[in-house]
Amino acid sequence: MYKLKIYMKHKKMFQDISGSNDIPFNNVEEGKAILAEQLRSVKVFIVLDDVHHLNQLESLLPVKDNLRHDSLIVITSRDFGLLTSWGIPYNSIYKVKELNFLHAMELFCWHAFPQPFEINEFEYLIKRFLEVCRGLPLSLKVLGGLVCGKSKEYWDAQLKEVSGLLPEDIRSILKVSFDLLCERDREVFLDISCFFIGTETDSTITVWDGCGWSGVCSLKRLVEKCLVEVDRRNYIIMYDQLRDLARQIAETRALHRLWSPQQITHIIEKQGEESVSIRGIKAQSDEFYEEFVELVRESVLPPWISLKKLRALEFREASKLEEPWSETGDISFYGKGAPIEGLPEQFCHLRSLEDLELVGCDKLKSLPSKFGDMINLRCLELTKCSGIEGLPEEFFRLQLLKSLKLERCYKLKSLPSKFGDLTNLRNLRIEKCYGLTIAYWGTLVQLTKISLEGIDDCPGLTELLGVLKIELCGELRRIEGLENCRSLEVLQAQNRRKEVIQSLKIIESLSWKWPERCMICCSAAPGVEAKLESFTFPGLTLA
């Protein structure tokens, strides 16, 4: 069937280019050879729309490098990687952006009235529709046609409808991209739509990696297909329409993704105490959090939500949620009536847990002494845990820990004595933990990324370090070990002390050269005489 489609397209292209209805080939291979000869000798303008497979390009454009100089080929695709893999230069690819307000209004009005400007009594409704469409041409066209020639009452009724549910014709077209994904990428896409919009890619990828999936590869493919985006802050974003489509699909899957208390209630009513497969639960503060808290207060979450295979656990603003564990058996969630002040020892029985984020737990004073028993933990974040006074001495037993983030833990003054024994730690972020001293990296030989803010000491750096960021470290006087960082690709430093800026001058005297790709962006605070821009760097161009 595929070859037949290609053969028919070959026939159409041959007829359009030659003007003849006599087809001189009988199969795909002969068609490719004859089209190749035509494309070398004839000036052509060809548009290939919605290309989703490399074979399509190879079959329909068999001589991409030998076209006439005055020929023009336009290709549209949802897959950025497909275009680059075929050899199209990066600077020849244009990413279609959302229409600005004026252009969006003009396109919408053409289909709604039709004329390129608004009608006064519809002004407010038009603006509301434009907010729903978010500058997406497809939505503007379809929704404009939906209300064309209708009354204001009809407009208002449809606006309420489409604000919460996509019209079927838009949904069907958007679903094309989803259907073309492999099964694992579909699951990642659904995860993002339900749980990870607006989250950092690093922590999100850790969750997928914990499932035995390649989170980096799946996310990359979804970005290339324009189904999700990663902004300049490294956060995942998704268009509302794609989010709504994905969540509608997610609700039909056997693997349940729960992002509202209503869904949990629905499953209780539908399946009772029967076992169900739960992919994840999210209670987001700006949508469902308060309802979720009320649900927890009224009942122990149902026993069919098993935590035995829990891979990722995240508490944000958890001081609003009562202590979520029972005293017996496996940890389950229920309310006790007091803000979280500590994690019980049985919490450490979650030995399958790989990703733990505690954010906004300002009454939490310590982690359990047996925290080191969580031997599969790979990613740990403590942010705005202002009551934490120290980490357990057994912390060094977390030998699989790869990423550690400590932010705004104001009472944390030192790290455990054997902190340097975390030999697999690769990503370390310590921000706004003022007064925290780090005396010794120990054997942290795998560290590839260090981000420090508000730290007084920076121990010797390691050879594998690829990214170093230092900001607002007011008492920091030197950066030691910089000469060892042969793998460094990014160096960012901002500091008020002239000594720190001067210590970077060691770069000048290195006998070896960093790779050309290394980016250095350093600056002193206003009034500091040392200017790094005046330094010379072997093999580098200052960014």
mmCIF file of C-alpha atoms in Angstrom, residues 238-463:
data_model
loop_
_atom_site.group_PDB
_atom_site.id
_atom_site.type_symbol
_atom_site.label_atom_id
_atom_site.label_comp_id
_atom_site.label_asym_id
_atom_site.label_seq_id
_atom_site.Cartn_x
_atom_site.Cartn_y
_atom_site.Cartn_z
ATOM 1 C CA MET A 238 2.696 22.685 26.185
ATOM 2 C CA TYR A 239 -0.082 24.424 24.296
ATOM 3 C CA ASP A 240 -3.414 24.278 26.084
ATOM 4 C CA GLN A 241 -5.124 22.584 23.148
ATOM 5 C CA LEU A 242 -2.551 19.804 23.032
ATOM 6 C CA ARG A 243 -2.789 19.472 26.817
ATOM 7 C CA ASP A 244 -6.565 19.099 26.625
ATOM 8 C CA LEU A 245 -6.295 16.572 23.809
ATOM 9 C CA ALA A 246 -3.707 14.536 25.724
ATOM 10 C CA ARG A 247 -5.736 14.559 28.932
ATOM 11 C CA GLN A 248 -8.807 13.372 27.049
ATOM 12 C CA ILE A 249 -6.740 10.482 25.703
ATOM 13 C CA ALA A 250 -5.234 9.801 29.145
ATOM 14 C CA GLU A 251 -8.689 9.325 30.644
ATOM 15 C CA THR A 252 -9.296 6.411 28.265
ATOM 16 C CA ARG A 253 -6.098 4.524 29.168
ATOM 17 C CA ALA A 254 -5.896 1.512 31.465
ATOM 18 C CA LEU A 255 -2.966 3.112 33.303
ATOM 19 C CA HIS A 256 -4.620 5.847 35.366
ATOM 20 C CA ARG A 257 -3.166 9.333 35.643
ATOM 21 C CA LEU A 258 -4.902 11.276 38.387
ATOM 22 C CA TRP A 259 -4.628 15.049 38.550
ATOM 23 C CA SER A 260 -7.876 15.923 40.337
ATOM 24 C CA PRO A 261 -9.777 14.591 43.377
ATOM 25 C CA GLN A 262 -12.795 14.091 41.130
ATOM 26 C CA GLN A 263 -10.912 11.412 39.223
ATOM 27 C CA ILE A 264 -10.051 9.576 42.429
ATOM 28 C CA THR A 265 -13.689 9.733 43.509
ATOM 29 C CA HIS A 266 -14.741 8.408 40.096
ATOM 30 C CA ILE A 267 -12.410 5.413 40.374
ATOM 31 C CA ILE A 268 -13.691 4.659 43.886
ATOM 32 C CA GLU A 269 -17.259 4.668 42.639
ATOM 33 C CA LYS A 270 -16.437 2.663 39.513
ATOM 34 C CA GLN A 271 -14.058 0.030 40.856
ATOM 35 C CA GLY A 272 -14.487 0.092 44.597
ATOM 36 C CA GLU A 273 -11.696 -1.752 46.344
ATOM 37 C CA GLU A 274 -10.514 -3.561 43.225
ATOM 38 C CA SER A 275 -6.897 -3.253 42.195
ATOM 39 C CA VAL A 276 -6.175 -0.588 39.591
ATOM 40 C CA SER A 277 -2.995 0.507 37.855
ATOM 41 C CA ILE A 278 -1.928 4.014 38.856
ATOM 42 C CA ARG A 279 0.686 5.837 36.803
ATOM 43 C CA GLY A 280 0.762 8.925 38.994
ATOM 44 C CA ILE A 281 -1.178 11.383 41.160
ATOM 45 C CA LYS A 282 -0.805 15.140 41.153
ATOM 46 C CA ALA A 283 -2.582 17.708 43.308
ATOM 47 C CA GLN A 284 -1.617 21.109 41.941
ATOM 48 C CA SER A 285 -2.115 24.060 44.248
ATOM 49 C CA ASP A 286 -3.621 26.455 41.719
ATOM 50 C CA GLU A 287 -6.213 23.981 40.419
ATOM 51 C CA PHE A 288 -7.083 21.093 42.705
ATOM 52 C CA TYR A 289 -4.927 21.351 45.813
ATOM 53 C CA GLU A 290 -7.512 22.583 48.306
ATOM 54 C CA GLU A 291 -10.026 19.963 47.145
ATOM 55 C CA PHE A 292 -7.323 17.314 47.389
ATOM 56 C CA VAL A 293 -6.542 18.345 50.981
ATOM 57 C CA GLU A 294 -10.220 18.057 51.878
ATOM 58 C CA LEU A 295 -10.350 14.601 50.326
ATOM 59 C CA VAL A 296 -7.358 13.498 52.397
ATOM 60 C CA ARG A 297 -8.947 14.864 55.558
ATOM 61 C CA GLU A 298 -12.159 12.911 54.959
ATOM 62 C CA SER A 299 -10.633 9.457 54.254
ATOM 63 C CA VAL A 300 -7.492 7.571 53.962
ATOM 64 C CA LEU A 301 -6.760 7.469 50.367
ATOM 65 C CA PRO A 302 -8.085 4.153 49.074
ATOM 66 C CA PRO A 303 -5.920 1.076 49.747
ATOM 67 C CA TRP A 304 -5.743 0.250 46.047
ATOM 68 C CA ILE A 305 -3.221 3.078 45.700
ATOM 69 C CA SER A 306 -0.120 1.036 46.537
ATOM 70 C CA LEU A 307 3.180 2.700 47.346
ATOM 71 C CA LYS A 308 5.281 -0.454 47.210
ATOM 72 C CA LYS A 309 6.635 0.447 43.772
ATOM 73 C CA LEU A 310 6.655 4.215 44.298
ATOM 74 C CA ARG A 311 9.380 5.768 42.138
ATOM 75 C CA ALA A 312 8.848 9.525 42.605
ATOM 76 C CA LEU A 313 7.354 11.562 45.442
ATOM 77 C CA GLU A 314 7.033 15.347 45.514
ATOM 78 C CA PHE A 315 5.572 17.624 48.216
ATOM 79 C CA ARG A 316 5.068 21.265 47.313
ATOM 80 C CA GLU A 317 3.746 23.666 49.950
ATOM 81 C CA ALA A 318 3.241 20.517 51.994
ATOM 82 C CA SER A 319 2.911 22.469 55.241
ATOM 83 C CA LYS A 320 -0.786 22.868 54.289
ATOM 84 C CA LEU A 321 -1.210 19.086 54.215
ATOM 85 C CA GLU A 322 -1.481 17.071 57.420
ATOM 86 C CA GLU A 323 0.970 14.245 58.080
ATOM 87 C CA PRO A 324 0.247 11.790 55.270
ATOM 88 C CA TRP A 325 1.274 8.460 56.771
ATOM 89 C CA SER A 326 -0.248 5.799 58.961
ATOM 90 C CA GLU A 327 1.650 4.181 61.808
ATOM 91 C CA THR A 328 1.346 0.621 60.518
ATOM 92 C CA GLY A 329 1.991 -1.289 57.335
ATOM 93 C CA ASP A 330 2.942 0.335 54.099
ATOM 94 C CA ILE A 331 2.859 4.091 54.075
ATOM 95 C CA SER A 332 -0.500 5.408 52.918
ATOM 96 C CA PHE A 333 -1.911 8.916 52.991
ATOM 97 C CA TYR A 334 -4.293 10.253 55.599
ATOM 98 C CA GLY A 335 -4.694 13.352 57.700
ATOM 99 C CA LYS A 336 -3.605 13.600 61.356
ATOM 100 C CA GLY A 337 -4.435 17.213 62.034
ATOM 101 C CA ALA A 338 -0.924 18.663 62.464
ATOM 102 C CA PRO A 339 1.444 20.275 59.958
ATOM 103 C CA ILE A 340 4.337 18.102 58.783
ATOM 104 C CA GLU A 341 7.229 18.378 61.241
ATOM 105 C CA GLY A 342 9.086 15.163 60.512
ATOM 106 C CA LEU A 343 9.180 12.054 58.381
ATOM 107 C CA PRO A 344 8.688 8.767 60.280
ATOM 108 C CA GLU A 345 11.340 6.058 60.185
ATOM 109 C CA GLN A 346 9.021 3.791 58.153
ATOM 110 C CA PHE A 347 9.165 6.383 55.393
ATOM 111 C CA CYS A 348 12.630 4.977 54.686
ATOM 112 C CA HIS A 349 11.035 1.656 53.771
ATOM 113 C CA LEU A 350 10.186 3.160 50.379
ATOM 114 C CA ARG A 351 13.245 1.523 48.893
ATOM 115 C CA SER A 352 11.938 1.712 45.327
ATOM 116 C CA LEU A 353 11.752 5.506 45.562
ATOM 117 C CA GLU A 354 14.085 7.178 43.088
ATOM 118 C CA ASP A 355 12.974 10.815 43.044
ATOM 119 C CA LEU A 356 12.051 12.797 46.164
ATOM 120 C CA GLU A 357 11.245 16.508 46.189
ATOM 121 C CA LEU A 358 10.362 18.331 49.414
ATOM 122 C CA VAL A 359 9.397 21.900 48.588
ATOM 123 C CA GLY A 360 7.938 24.413 51.043
ATOM 124 C CA CYS A 361 8.103 22.082 54.066
ATOM 125 C CA ASP A 362 9.240 24.888 56.344
ATOM 126 C CA LYS A 363 8.365 23.040 59.578
ATOM 127 C CA LEU A 364 10.402 19.986 58.662
ATOM 128 C CA LYS A 365 13.406 19.951 60.990
ATOM 129 C CA SER A 366 15.261 16.805 59.960
ATOM 130 C CA LEU A 367 15.279 13.723 57.781
ATOM 131 C CA PRO A 368 14.996 10.274 59.404
ATOM 132 C CA SER A 369 18.227 8.819 60.760
ATOM 133 C CA LYS A 370 17.761 5.793 58.483
ATOM 134 C CA PHE A 371 17.368 7.970 55.394
ATOM 135 C CA GLY A 372 20.395 6.159 53.954
ATOM 136 C CA ASP A 373 18.246 3.016 53.673
ATOM 137 C CA MET A 374 16.568 4.523 50.601
ATOM 138 C CA ILE A 375 19.324 3.007 48.525
ATOM 139 C CA ASN A 376 17.647 3.523 45.138
ATOM 140 C CA LEU A 377 17.243 7.274 45.544
ATOM 141 C CA ARG A 378 18.684 9.031 42.505
ATOM 142 C CA CYS A 379 17.360 12.579 42.770
ATOM 143 C CA LEU A 380 16.746 14.611 45.943
ATOM 144 C CA GLU A 381 15.530 18.190 46.228
ATOM 145 C CA LEU A 382 15.101 20.186 49.448
ATOM 146 C CA THR A 383 13.773 23.652 48.592
ATOM 147 C CA LYS A 384 12.423 26.209 51.071
ATOM 148 C CA CYS A 385 12.854 23.702 53.888
ATOM 149 C CA SER A 386 13.995 26.497 56.175
ATOM 150 C CA GLY A 387 13.823 24.373 59.337
ATOM 151 C CA ILE A 388 16.254 21.660 58.197
ATOM 152 C CA GLU A 389 19.301 21.830 60.473
ATOM 153 C CA GLY A 390 21.361 18.987 59.048
ATOM 154 C CA LEU A 391 21.470 15.875 56.932
ATOM 155 C CA PRO A 392 21.798 12.401 58.517
ATOM 156 C CA GLU A 393 25.282 10.993 58.871
ATOM 157 C CA GLU A 394 24.118 7.895 56.974
ATOM 158 C CA PHE A 395 23.482 10.130 53.958
ATOM 159 C CA PHE A 396 26.623 8.764 52.288
ATOM 160 C CA ARG A 397 24.878 5.382 51.826
ATOM 161 C CA LEU A 398 22.813 6.860 48.969
ATOM 162 C CA GLN A 399 25.330 5.502 46.497
ATOM 163 C CA LEU A 400 23.000 5.805 43.485
ATOM 164 C CA LEU A 401 22.265 9.496 44.135
ATOM 165 C CA LYS A 402 23.034 11.470 40.978
ATOM 166 C CA SER A 403 21.346 14.827 41.571
ATOM 167 C CA LEU A 404 21.107 16.896 44.760
ATOM 168 C CA LYS A 405 19.488 20.324 45.067
ATOM 169 C CA LEU A 406 19.542 22.324 48.303
ATOM 170 C CA GLU A 407 17.859 25.725 48.138
ATOM 171 C CA ARG A 408 16.861 28.183 50.875
ATOM 172 C CA CYS A 409 17.662 25.754 53.667
ATOM 173 C CA TYR A 410 18.723 28.648 55.857
ATOM 174 C CA LYS A 411 19.567 26.646 59.010
ATOM 175 C CA LEU A 412 21.727 24.137 57.154
ATOM 176 C CA LYS A 413 25.321 25.039 58.068
ATOM 177 C CA SER A 414 27.304 21.953 57.071
ATOM 178 C CA LEU A 415 27.094 18.703 55.152
ATOM 179 C CA PRO A 416 27.673 15.213 56.639
ATOM 180 C CA SER A 417 31.297 14.286 57.232
ATOM 181 C CA LYS A 418 31.200 11.518 54.606
ATOM 182 C CA PHE A 419 29.391 13.601 52.005
ATOM 183 C CA GLY A 420 32.377 13.141 49.727
ATOM 184 C CA ASP A 421 31.661 9.398 49.542
ATOM 185 C CA LEU A 422 28.688 9.971 47.197
ATOM 186 C CA THR A 423 30.797 8.736 44.323
ATOM 187 C CA ASN A 424 27.995 8.766 41.727
ATOM 188 C CA LEU A 425 26.816 12.323 42.383
ATOM 189 C CA ARG A 426 26.863 14.244 39.089
ATOM 190 C CA ASN A 427 24.677 17.317 39.530
ATOM 191 C CA LEU A 428 24.983 19.504 42.642
ATOM 192 C CA ARG A 429 22.970 22.709 43.141
ATOM 193 C CA ILE A 430 23.302 24.673 46.372
ATOM 194 C CA GLU A 431 21.505 28.018 46.325
ATOM 195 C CA LYS A 432 20.754 30.583 49.025
ATOM 196 C CA CYS A 433 21.885 28.296 51.857
ATOM 197 C CA TYR A 434 23.726 31.219 53.411
ATOM 198 C CA GLY A 435 26.488 30.234 55.798
ATOM 199 C CA LEU A 436 26.749 26.658 54.554
ATOM 200 C CA THR A 437 30.362 25.537 54.265
ATOM 201 C CA ILE A 438 31.602 22.772 52.005
ATOM 202 C CA ALA A 439 35.001 21.824 53.255
ATOM 203 C CA TYR A 440 35.703 18.828 51.085
ATOM 204 C CA TRP A 441 34.361 17.256 47.880
ATOM 205 C CA GLY A 442 36.081 14.020 48.814
ATOM 206 C CA THR A 443 35.810 11.479 46.004
ATOM 207 C CA LEU A 444 33.007 13.187 44.087
ATOM 208 C CA VAL A 445 34.866 12.379 40.890
ATOM 209 C CA GLN A 446 31.696 12.077 38.795
ATOM 210 C CA LEU A 447 30.551 15.672 39.348
ATOM 211 C CA THR A 448 29.804 17.183 35.938
ATOM 212 C CA LYS A 449 27.610 20.138 36.944
ATOM 213 C CA ILE A 450 27.981 22.449 39.950
ATOM 214 C CA SER A 451 25.794 25.467 40.654
ATOM 215 C CA LEU A 452 26.593 27.500 43.764
ATOM 216 C CA GLU A 453 24.867 30.625 45.075
ATOM 217 C CA GLY A 454 25.563 32.215 48.429
ATOM 218 C CA ILE A 455 28.290 29.723 49.405
ATOM 219 C CA ASP A 456 31.422 30.713 51.335
ATOM 220 C CA ASP A 457 33.720 27.871 50.283
ATOM 221 C CA CYS A 458 34.313 26.066 47.004
ATOM 222 C CA PRO A 459 36.546 22.976 47.393
ATOM 223 C CA GLY A 460 38.811 21.734 44.633
ATOM 224 C CA LEU A 461 37.080 21.005 41.333
ATOM 225 C CA THR A 462 37.173 17.704 39.470
ATOM 226 C CA GLU A 463 38.364 16.747 35.994
#
